[in-house]
PDB file of C-alpha atoms in Angstrom:
ATOM      1  CA  MET A 659       5.362   4.374  39.918  1.00 78.00           C
ATOM      2  CA  ARG A 660       8.428   2.288  39.054  1.00 88.00           C
ATOM      3  CA  GLN A 661      11.786   3.972  39.628  1.00 92.00           C
ATOM      4  CA  ARG A 662      12.928   3.276  36.073  1.00 92.00           C
ATOM      5  CA  LEU A 663       9.898   5.114  34.710  1.00 90.00           C
ATOM      6  CA  ILE A 664      10.497   8.013  37.080  1.00 90.00           C
ATOM      7  CA  GLU A 665      14.100   8.358  35.915  1.00 92.00           C
ATOM      8  CA  LYS A 666      13.086   8.369  32.260  1.00 92.00           C
ATOM      9  CA  ALA A 667      10.199  10.778  32.847  1.00 93.00           C
ATOM     10  CA  LYS A 668      12.592  13.307  34.401  1.00 91.00           C
ATOM     11  CA  LEU A 669      14.520  13.387  31.104  1.00 93.00           C
ATOM     12  CA  LEU A 670      11.502  14.760  29.231  1.00 92.00           C
ATOM     13  CA  PRO A 671      12.037  18.332  27.982  1.00 91.00           C
ATOM     14  CA  GLU A 672       9.899  21.244  29.104  1.00 91.00           C
ATOM     15  CA  PRO A 673       7.034  21.724  26.577  1.00 90.00           C
ATOM     16  CA  GLU A 674       7.361  24.719  24.268  1.00 88.00           C
ATOM     17  CA  SER A 675       3.569  24.935  24.318  1.00 88.00           C
ATOM     18  CA  TYR A 676       1.035  23.315  26.619  1.00 87.00           C
ATOM     19  CA  PHE A 677      -1.639  23.564  23.927  1.00 87.00           C
ATOM     20  CA  ARG A 678       0.029  21.714  21.093  1.00 86.00           C
ATOM     21  CA  GLY A 679       1.769  18.353  21.051  1.00 88.00           C
ATOM     22  CA  ARG A 680       3.382  16.050  18.527  1.00 84.00           C
ATOM     23  CA  GLU A 681       1.277  14.849  15.603  1.00 82.00           C
ATOM     24  CA  ILE A 682       1.731  12.204  12.953  1.00 79.00           C
ATOM     25  CA  GLY A 683       0.077  14.366  10.312  1.00 72.00           C
ATOM     26  CA  GLY A 684      -0.665  13.456   6.729  1.00 67.00           C
ATOM     27  CA  GLY A 685      -4.191  12.196   7.396  1.00 78.00           C
ATOM     28  CA  PHE A 686      -2.962   9.138   9.287  1.00 86.00           C
ATOM     29  CA  ARG A 687      -5.259   6.114   9.093  1.00 88.00           C
ATOM     30  CA  LEU A 688      -4.693   2.687  10.593  1.00 92.00           C
ATOM     31  CA  PRO A 689      -4.784  -0.321   8.271  1.00 93.00           C
ATOM     32  CA  SER A 690      -8.135  -2.067   8.002  1.00 89.00           C
ATOM     33  CA  SER A 691      -9.611  -5.432   7.046  1.00 89.00           C
ATOM     34  CA  LEU A 692      -6.629  -7.372   8.402  1.00 95.00           C
ATOM     35  CA  LEU A 693      -6.210 -11.040   7.471  1.00 95.00           C
ATOM     36  CA  LEU A 694      -3.329 -13.341   8.443  1.00 96.00           C
ATOM     37  CA  TYR A 695      -2.755 -16.839   7.083  1.00 95.00           C
ATOM     38  CA  TRP A 696      -0.057 -19.410   6.330  1.00 94.00           C
ATOM     39  CA  HIS A 697       0.579 -20.915   2.892  1.00 90.00           C
ATOM     40  CA  ASP A 698       2.912 -23.807   2.112  1.00 88.00           C
ATOM     41  CA  TYR A 699       2.151 -24.301  -1.579  1.00 83.00           C
ATOM     42  CA  PRO A 700       2.782 -22.404  -4.841  1.00 81.00           C
ATOM     43  CA  HIS A 701       0.100 -20.362  -6.544  1.00 77.00           C
ATOM     44  CA  GLU A 702       0.904 -20.443 -10.236  1.00 71.00           C
ATOM     45  CA  ARG A 703      -2.354 -18.806 -11.307  1.00 73.00           C
ATOM     46  CA  THR A 704      -1.973 -15.054 -11.651  1.00 73.00           C
ATOM     47  CA  ILE A 705      -3.818 -13.065  -8.991  1.00 76.00           C
ATOM     48  CA  ILE A 706      -4.709  -9.376  -8.958  1.00 74.00           C
ATOM     49  CA  SER A 707      -5.712  -8.328  -5.462  1.00 78.00           C
ATOM     50  CA  THR A 708      -7.327  -5.115  -4.264  1.00 76.00           C
ATOM     51  CA  ARG A 709      -5.372  -5.421  -1.000  1.00 87.00           C
ATOM     52  CA  HIS A 710      -1.813  -4.972   0.217  1.00 92.00           C
ATOM     53  CA  MET A 711      -0.101  -8.350   0.596  1.00 95.00           C
ATOM     54  CA  LEU A 712       2.910  -8.605   2.929  1.00 97.00           C
ATOM     55  CA  ILE A 713       4.820 -11.875   2.516  1.00 96.00           C
ATOM     56  CA  LEU A 714       7.384 -13.196   5.007  1.00 96.00           C
ATOM     57  CA  PRO A 715       8.984 -16.427   3.721  1.00 95.00           C
ATOM     58  CA  ALA A 716      10.235 -19.316   5.845  1.00 94.00           C
ATOM     59  CA  VAL A 717      12.068 -20.927   2.887  1.00 92.00           C
ATOM     60  CA  PRO A 718      13.571 -19.532  -0.339  1.00 92.00           C
ATOM     61  CA  MET A 719      11.022 -19.036  -3.120  1.00 90.00           C
ATOM     62  CA  GLU A 720      10.323 -16.934  -6.166  1.00 89.00           C
ATOM     63  CA  TYR A 721       7.516 -14.442  -6.672  1.00 89.00           C
ATOM     64  CA  LEU A 722       6.443 -13.095 -10.017  1.00 86.00           C
ATOM     65  CA  VAL A 723       5.035  -9.571  -9.597  1.00 86.00           C
ATOM     66  CA  SER A 724       3.815  -7.717 -12.697  1.00 77.00           C
ATOM     67  CA  GLY A 725       6.217  -9.671 -14.870  1.00 74.00           C
ATOM     68  CA  ASN A 726       9.242  -9.135 -12.587  1.00 80.00           C
ATOM     69  CA  ARG A 727      10.862 -12.127 -10.912  1.00 84.00           C
ATOM     70  CA  ILE A 728      11.730 -11.564  -7.252  1.00 88.00           C
ATOM     71  CA  ALA A 729      13.927 -14.015  -5.353  1.00 88.00           C
ATOM     72  CA  LEU A 730      12.521 -14.042  -1.845  1.00 90.00           C
ATOM     73  CA  GLU A 731      14.785 -15.402   0.884  1.00 92.00           C
ATOM     74  CA  PRO A 732      14.101 -16.015   4.580  1.00 95.00           C
ATOM     75  CA  GLY A 733      15.008 -12.848   6.425  1.00 95.00           C
ATOM     76  CA  ARG A 734      13.391 -10.660   3.796  1.00 95.00           C
ATOM     77  CA  ALA A 735       9.857  -9.427   3.260  1.00 97.00           C
ATOM     78  CA  LEU A 736       7.889  -8.511   0.145  1.00 96.00           C
ATOM     79  CA  LEU A 737       5.038  -6.011   0.014  1.00 96.00           C
ATOM     80  CA  VAL A 738       2.827  -6.388  -3.064  1.00 92.00           C
ATOM     81  CA  LYS A 739       0.677  -3.298  -3.502  1.00 87.00           C
ATOM     82  CA  PRO A 740      -2.940  -3.467  -4.682  1.00 82.00           C
ATOM     83  CA  TYR A 741      -3.800  -4.162  -8.324  1.00 75.00           C
ATOM     84  CA  LEU A 742      -0.424  -5.677  -9.201  1.00 79.00           C
ATOM     85  CA  ARG A 743      -0.313  -9.146 -10.757  1.00 78.00           C
ATOM     86  CA  ARG A 744       1.385 -11.794  -8.645  1.00 83.00           C
ATOM     87  CA  SER A 745       1.997 -15.525  -8.754  1.00 85.00           C
ATOM     88  CA  VAL A 746       4.263 -18.077  -7.090  1.00 86.00           C
ATOM     89  CA  PRO A 747       5.741 -20.423  -9.728  1.00 82.00           C
ATOM     90  CA  GLU A 748       6.303 -23.981  -8.585  1.00 79.00           C
ATOM     91  CA  GLY A 749       9.995 -24.686  -8.211  1.00 72.00           C
ATOM     92  CA  ARG A 750      10.481 -26.201  -4.756  1.00 71.00           C
ATOM     93  CA  GLU A 751       8.898 -28.841  -2.579  1.00 76.00           C
ATOM     94  CA  ARG A 752       7.842 -26.260   0.022  1.00 82.00           C
ATOM     95  CA  HIS A 753       6.676 -22.655  -0.210  1.00 88.00           C
ATOM     96  CA  ASP A 754       6.115 -21.908   3.485  1.00 93.00           C
ATOM     97  CA  ARG A 755       5.248 -18.268   4.113  1.00 95.00           C
ATOM     98  CA  LEU A 756       3.268 -15.972   6.368  1.00 96.00           C
ATOM     99  CA  ILE A 757       0.899 -13.689   4.463  1.00 95.00           C
ATOM    100  CA  VAL A 758      -0.454 -10.496   5.984  1.00 97.00           C
ATOM    101  CA  SER A 759      -3.283  -9.145   3.855  1.00 95.00           C
ATOM    102  CA  PHE A 760      -4.724  -5.717   4.626  1.00 95.00           C
ATOM    103  CA  GLU A 761      -6.230  -2.535   3.242  1.00 90.00           C
ATOM    104  CA  ALA A 762      -4.610   0.867   3.668  1.00 90.00           C
ATOM    105  CA  GLU A 763      -4.830   4.258   2.051  1.00 82.00           C
ATOM    106  CA  GLU A 764      -1.982   5.014  -0.345  1.00 76.00           C
ATOM    107  CA  GLY A 765       0.542   7.482   1.025  1.00 79.00           C
ATOM    108  CA  GLN A 766       0.259   6.398   4.662  1.00 88.00           C
ATOM    109  CA  PRO A 767       3.607   7.022   6.415  1.00 89.00           C
ATOM    110  CA  TYR A 768       3.997   3.417   7.549  1.00 93.00           C
ATOM    111  CA  LEU A 769       3.820   1.959   4.009  1.00 92.00           C
ATOM    112  CA  PRO A 770       7.313   1.180   2.640  1.00 93.00           C
ATOM    113  CA  ALA A 771       8.146   2.827  -0.687  1.00 88.00           C
ATOM    114  CA  GLU A 772      10.080  -0.201  -1.952  1.00 89.00           C
ATOM    115  CA  PRO A 773       8.568  -3.690  -2.263  1.00 92.00           C
ATOM    116  CA  LEU A 774      11.554  -5.741  -1.037  1.00 94.00           C
ATOM    117  CA  MET A 775      12.935  -5.313   2.487  1.00 95.00           C
ATOM    118  CA  GLU A 776      15.392  -6.869   4.926  1.00 95.00           C
ATOM    119  CA  ALA A 777      13.776  -7.886   8.206  1.00 95.00           C
ATOM    120  CA  ASN A 778      15.778  -7.099  11.345  1.00 93.00           C
ATOM    121  CA  ASP A 779      15.273  -8.546  14.827  1.00 94.00           C
ATOM    122  CA  ALA A 780      12.848  -5.770  15.721  1.00 95.00           C
ATOM    123  CA  ALA A 781      10.767  -6.565  12.639  1.00 96.00           C
ATOM    124  CA  PHE A 782      10.558 -10.253  13.516  1.00 96.00           C
ATOM    125  CA  ALA A 783       9.599  -9.357  17.083  1.00 96.00           C
ATOM    126  CA  ALA A 784       6.833  -7.115  15.722  1.00 96.00           C
ATOM    127  CA  ALA A 785       5.680  -9.909  13.403  1.00 97.00           C
ATOM    128  CA  GLU A 786       5.470 -12.324  16.334  1.00 97.00           C
ATOM    129  CA  ARG A 787       3.472  -9.807  18.392  1.00 97.00           C
ATOM    130  CA  LEU A 788       1.173  -9.300  15.405  1.00 97.00           C
ATOM    131  CA  VAL A 789       0.479 -13.033  15.137  1.00 97.00           C
ATOM    132  CA  ASP A 790      -0.104 -13.256  18.908  1.00 97.00           C
ATOM    133  CA  ALA A 791      -2.581 -10.363  18.829  1.00 97.00           C
ATOM    134  CA  TYR A 792      -4.386 -11.846  15.837  1.00 97.00           C
ATOM    135  CA  LEU A 793      -4.640 -15.261  17.489  1.00 97.00           C
ATOM    136  CA  ASP A 794      -5.986 -13.563  20.632  1.00 97.00           C
ATOM    137  CA  GLY A 795      -8.690 -11.897  18.552  1.00 96.00           C
ATOM    138  CA  ASP A 796      -7.426  -8.436  19.543  1.00 97.00           C
ATOM    139  CA  THR A 797      -8.027  -6.552  16.299  1.00 95.00           C
ATOM    140  CA  LEU A 798      -7.014  -3.099  17.524  1.00 95.00           C
ATOM    141  CA  ARG A 799      -3.697  -4.339  18.901  1.00 96.00           C
ATOM    142  CA  SER A 800      -3.161  -6.287  15.665  1.00 97.00           C
ATOM    143  CA  MET A 801      -3.533  -3.095  13.611  1.00 96.00           C
ATOM    144  CA  PHE A 802      -0.984  -1.232  15.729  1.00 96.00           C
ATOM    145  CA  GLU A 803       1.450  -4.156  15.611  1.00 97.00           C
ATOM    146  CA  LEU A 804       1.134  -4.220  11.820  1.00 97.00           C
ATOM    147  CA  VAL A 805       2.022  -0.517  11.679  1.00 97.00           C
ATOM    148  CA  LEU A 806       5.083  -1.166  13.875  1.00 97.00           C
ATOM    149  CA  LEU A 807       6.079  -4.128  11.694  1.00 97.00           C
ATOM    150  CA  LEU A 808       5.845  -2.071   8.506  1.00 97.00           C
ATOM    151  CA  ARG A 809       7.816   0.749  10.109  1.00 95.00           C
ATOM    152  CA  GLU A 810      10.620  -1.637  11.099  1.00 96.00           C
ATOM    153  CA  LEU A 811      10.646  -3.163   7.619  1.00 96.00           C
ATOM    154  CA  SER A 812      10.835   0.310   6.077  1.00 94.00           C
ATOM    155  CA  ALA A 813      14.230   0.735   7.739  1.00 93.00           C
ATOM    156  CA  GLY A 814      15.542  -2.160   5.651  1.00 94.00           C
ATOM    157  CA  GLN A 815      14.187  -1.253   2.216  1.00 93.00           C
ATOM    158  CA  LEU A 816      16.273  -2.591  -0.656  1.00 90.00           C
ATOM    159  CA  PRO A 817      16.862  -0.591  -3.855  1.00 82.00           C
ATOM    160  CA  ARG A 818      14.333  -1.224  -6.578  1.00 69.00           C
ATOM    161  CA  ARG A 819      15.693  -3.213  -9.512  1.00 63.00           C
ATOM    162  CA  ASP A 820      12.747  -2.794 -11.807  1.00 62.00           C
ATOM    163  CA  ALA A 821      11.864   0.624 -13.181  1.00 67.00           C
ATOM    164  CA  PRO A 822       8.935   2.422 -11.490  1.00 71.00           C
ATOM    165  CA  LEU A 823       5.675   2.726 -13.389  1.00 77.00           C
ATOM    166  CA  SER A 824       5.484   5.606 -15.837  1.00 85.00           C
ATOM    167  CA  PRO A 825       3.000   8.468 -15.223  1.00 87.00           C
ATOM    168  CA  PRO A 826       0.658   7.392 -18.090  1.00 90.00           C
ATOM    169  CA  VAL A 827       0.412   3.821 -16.756  1.00 88.00           C
ATOM    170  CA  LYS A 828      -0.096   5.076 -13.190  1.00 85.00           C
ATOM    171  CA  ALA A 829      -2.854   7.381 -14.433  1.00 87.00           C
ATOM    172  CA  VAL A 830      -4.591   4.513 -16.233  1.00 88.00           C
ATOM    173  CA  LEU A 831      -4.391   2.266 -13.150  1.00 84.00           C
ATOM    174  CA  ASN A 832      -5.843   5.014 -10.968  1.00 82.00           C
ATOM    175  CA  ARG A 833      -8.668   5.619 -13.412  1.00 86.00           C
ATOM    176  CA  ILE A 834      -9.551   1.938 -13.647  1.00 85.00           C
ATOM    177  CA  ASN A 835      -9.603   1.600  -9.872  1.00 77.00           C
ATOM    178  CA  GLN A 836     -11.613   4.790  -9.313  1.00 79.00           C
ATOM    179  CA  GLU A 837     -14.074   4.389 -12.196  1.00 82.00           C
ATOM    180  CA  LEU A 838     -14.678   0.658 -12.259  1.00 79.00           C
ATOM    181  CA  THR A 839     -18.434   1.217 -12.522  1.00 79.00           C
ATOM    182  CA  ARG A 840     -17.985   2.903 -15.915  1.00 81.00           C
ATOM    183  CA  GLN A 841     -17.647   1.043 -19.203  1.00 82.00           C
ATOM    184  CA  LEU A 842     -14.001   1.939 -19.703  1.00 82.00           C
ATOM    185  CA  SER A 843     -12.729   1.173 -23.190  1.00 86.00           C
ATOM    186  CA  ILE A 844      -9.045   1.161 -24.097  1.00 88.00           C
ATOM    187  CA  LYS A 845      -9.727   4.129 -26.381  1.00 87.00           C
ATOM    188  CA  LEU A 846     -11.207   6.087 -23.482  1.00 87.00           C
ATOM    189  CA  LEU A 847      -8.315   5.171 -21.188  1.00 90.00           C
ATOM    190  CA  ALA A 848      -5.823   6.211 -23.858  1.00 89.00           C
ATOM    191  CA  GLU A 849      -7.440   9.616 -24.247  1.00 85.00           C
ATOM    192  CA  GLY A 850      -6.964  10.320 -20.564  1.00 81.00           C
ATOM    193  CA  SER A 851      -3.337   9.133 -20.566  1.00 85.00           C
ATOM    194  CA  GLY A 852      -2.095  11.341 -23.384  1.00 86.00           C
ATOM    195  CA  LEU A 853      -1.042   8.301 -25.443  1.00 88.00           C
ATOM    196  CA  SER A 854      -2.515   6.636 -28.491  1.00 90.00           C
ATOM    197  CA  ALA A 855      -4.388   3.395 -27.877  1.00 90.00           C
ATOM    198  CA  SER A 856      -1.645   1.301 -29.507  1.00 91.00           C
ATOM    199  CA  HIS A 857       1.114   3.097 -27.593  1.00 91.00           C
ATOM    200  CA  LEU A 858      -0.751   2.656 -24.310  1.00 91.00           C
ATOM    201  CA  ARG A 859      -1.317  -1.048 -24.968  1.00 90.00           C
ATOM    202  CA  ARG A 860       2.388  -1.560 -25.664  1.00 91.00           C
ATOM    203  CA  LYS A 861       3.557   0.483 -22.675  1.00 89.00           C
ATOM    204  CA  PHE A 862       1.112  -1.182 -20.302  1.00 88.00           C
ATOM    205  CA  ARG A 863       2.265  -4.667 -21.310  1.00 85.00           C
ATOM    206  CA  GLU A 864       5.940  -3.679 -21.084  1.00 82.00           C
ATOM    207  CA  GLU A 865       5.593  -2.310 -17.551  1.00 81.00           C
ATOM    208  CA  LEU A 866       3.062  -4.715 -16.008  1.00 76.00           C
ATOM    209  CA  GLY A 867       3.533  -7.837 -18.099  1.00 73.00           C
ATOM    210  CA  ILE A 868      -0.163  -8.144 -18.940  1.00 80.00           C
ATOM    211  CA  ALA A 869      -2.380  -6.832 -21.724  1.00 86.00           C
ATOM    212  CA  LEU A 870      -4.455  -3.807 -20.716  1.00 89.00           C
ATOM    213  CA  GLY A 871      -7.702  -5.526 -21.719  1.00 88.00           C
ATOM    214  CA  ASP A 872      -6.829  -8.603 -19.657  1.00 86.00           C
ATOM    215  CA  TYR A 873      -5.931  -6.456 -16.663  1.00 84.00           C
ATOM    216  CA  LEU A 874      -9.234  -4.593 -16.851  1.00 86.00           C
ATOM    217  CA  ALA A 875     -11.117  -7.890 -17.053  1.00 86.00           C
ATOM    218  CA  GLU A 876      -9.212  -9.367 -14.092  1.00 82.00           C
ATOM    219  CA  ARG A 877      -9.783  -6.234 -12.050  1.00 82.00           C
ATOM    220  CA  ARG A 878     -13.533  -6.416 -12.691  1.00 85.00           C
ATOM    221  CA  LEU A 879     -13.593 -10.130 -11.969  1.00 85.00           C
ATOM    222  CA  ASN A 880     -11.878  -9.674  -8.610  1.00 80.00           C
ATOM    223  CA  ALA A 881     -14.321  -6.912  -7.681  1.00 83.00           C
ATOM    224  CA  ALA A 882     -17.259  -9.107  -8.667  1.00 88.00           C
ATOM    225  CA  ARG A 883     -15.980 -12.081  -6.674  1.00 84.00           C
ATOM    226  CA  ARG A 884     -15.547  -9.947  -3.598  1.00 81.00           C
ATOM    227  CA  LEU A 885     -19.004  -8.399  -3.845  1.00 86.00           C
ATOM    228  CA  LEU A 886     -20.608 -11.790  -4.390  1.00 88.00           C
ATOM    229  CA  GLU A 887     -18.816 -13.316  -1.394  1.00 84.00           C
ATOM    230  CA  GLU A 888     -18.994 -10.413   1.060  1.00 81.00           C
ATOM    231  CA  THR A 889     -22.310  -8.684   0.323  1.00 86.00           C
ATOM    232  CA  ASP A 890     -25.955  -9.493  -0.291  1.00 87.00           C
ATOM    233  CA  GLU A 891     -26.227  -7.063  -3.203  1.00 89.00           C
ATOM    234  CA  PRO A 892     -28.360  -8.340  -6.109  1.00 91.00           C
ATOM    235  CA  VAL A 893     -26.351  -9.637  -9.058  1.00 91.00           C
ATOM    236  CA  GLY A 894     -27.717  -6.808 -11.212  1.00 90.00           C
ATOM    237  CA  ARG A 895     -26.247  -4.178  -8.922  1.00 90.00           C
ATOM    238  CA  ILE A 896     -22.941  -6.023  -8.797  1.00 91.00           C
ATOM    239  CA  ALA A 897     -22.915  -6.088 -12.610  1.00 89.00           C
ATOM    240  CA  ALA A 898     -23.370  -2.304 -12.671  1.00 89.00           C
ATOM    241  CA  ALA A 899     -20.679  -1.821 -10.001  1.00 87.00           C
ATOM    242  CA  CYS A 900     -18.243  -3.734 -12.209  1.00 87.00           C
ATOM    243  CA  GLY A 901     -18.958  -1.679 -15.342  1.00 86.00           C
ATOM    244  CA  TYR A 902     -21.517  -3.885 -17.131  1.00 87.00           C
ATOM    245  CA  ASP A 903     -24.653  -2.447 -18.655  1.00 84.00           C
ATOM    246  CA  SER A 904     -26.697  -5.618 -18.170  1.00 89.00           C
ATOM    247  CA  ILE A 905     -26.836  -8.655 -15.956  1.00 91.00           C
ATOM    248  CA  TYR A 906     -26.664 -10.841 -19.072  1.00 90.00           C
ATOM    249  CA  SER A 907     -23.338  -9.477 -20.345  1.00 90.00           C
ATOM    250  CA  PHE A 908     -21.935  -9.662 -16.830  1.00 90.00           C
ATOM    251  CA  SER A 909     -23.078 -13.267 -16.372  1.00 92.00           C
ATOM    252  CA  ARG A 910     -21.512 -14.290 -19.690  1.00 91.00           C
ATOM    253  CA  PHE A 911     -18.245 -12.632 -18.700  1.00 88.00           C
ATOM    254  CA  PHE A 912     -18.251 -14.195 -15.226  1.00 90.00           C
ATOM    255  CA  ARG A 913     -19.071 -17.685 -16.481  1.00 90.00           C
ATOM    256  CA  LYS A 914     -16.372 -17.456 -19.162  1.00 88.00           C
ATOM    257  CA  ARG A 915     -13.744 -16.483 -16.587  1.00 85.00           C
ATOM    258  CA  THR A 916     -14.735 -18.807 -13.729  1.00 86.00           C
ATOM    259  CA  GLY A 917     -16.714 -21.592 -15.367  1.00 89.00           C
ATOM    260  CA  VAL A 918     -19.754 -20.963 -13.145  1.00 90.00           C
ATOM    261  CA  ALA A 919     -22.619 -18.471 -12.939  1.00 91.00           C
ATOM    262  CA  PRO A 920     -22.402 -15.567 -10.422  1.00 91.00           C
ATOM    263  CA  SER A 921     -25.282 -17.016  -8.391  1.00 89.00           C
ATOM    264  CA  PHE A 922     -23.524 -20.372  -8.094  1.00 88.00           C
ATOM    265  CA  TRP A 923     -20.278 -18.649  -7.040  1.00 88.00           C
ATOM    266  CA  ARG A 924     -22.128 -16.872  -4.255  1.00 86.00           C
ATOM    267  CA  LYS A 925     -23.857 -20.045  -3.006  1.00 80.00           C
ATOM    268  CA  SER A 926     -20.606 -21.998  -2.984  1.00 78.00           C
ATOM    269  CA  GLY A 927     -18.709 -19.258  -1.155  1.00 66.00           C
ATOM    270  CA  GLY A 928     -16.203 -18.885  -3.994  1.00 58.00           C
ATOM    271  CA  ARG A 929     -15.154 -22.523  -3.996  1.00 54.00           C
TER     272      ARG A 929
END
C-alpha cells in the first residue's frame, strides 16, 4: 500500500457502528440513457424534449427556454429540464456547444435546482473525464462522471431571473406527462388544476410562452417520434400510447405536424 494512502487512512475516525455506514438516501438513481454530441449550428425550431439537456457552450450564444431568453457564455452551463420548450435563435456565425442529453428521476440529489450555473475548474475536469469515458465506450464510468459534473455545477448555481412555475401549471405539466395515453382536453386539465379553462390557458401561455393546446400536441408528437424510432410497436399501439382513439386520427395529426405518415417516419429513421 502506498505511504500516502496509509497516512490518510490513519486519519479515518473510529466507526460509531460497525453495522451501519453512510448512505446517499432519497432513492438515489444514476442517470440513464446518456447521449453526448457536439453542435455548431443554431436550432431555431422549437423543441420539447422528454430528457434533461445539459449545454456547455464554447462561444457566446442565446437560448430561448419556455419564452425566457438566456445569454449563455463560455464558462457557464445550462440545464434544460424535460418538457420545457427550447430553441437557439440564429444570431452568430458559430454556435459551438457540447450537449449532454440524459434521463433522470426528478428530485435526484445531483440535479441542480437552478438552470444556469458557473462552471469551475473541477466542473471542466469532470466534463473532460465524462467525454473520455463516453469515447471509450465505458457507460458506467460515464454515468458516474456525469453525476460528479452535475454536483460540481450545482456549487455554482446562479439566481433564477424568471419566476418559477406556479402550482397549477406544474400540476398540469405533471398530469400531461403521466397521463399521455388519455385523451386529455383543456377542460379536463383545467378541472384538475383548480382554474377555469380560460384562466389556465392564459396562465400557461404567460409562464411557458406556448399555448396549452400546442404544448400538448408537441408533447404527443415527441412521444410518437421516439416510439416510432426506438421501438417496433405497431402504429396502432403507438397511437393509443399518445392519447389517440384511432390510428386514423393519429396519422392525420402526425402527417399534419411532420409532413409524412408515421410509417414513413419509421422507415426513414426520423430523417
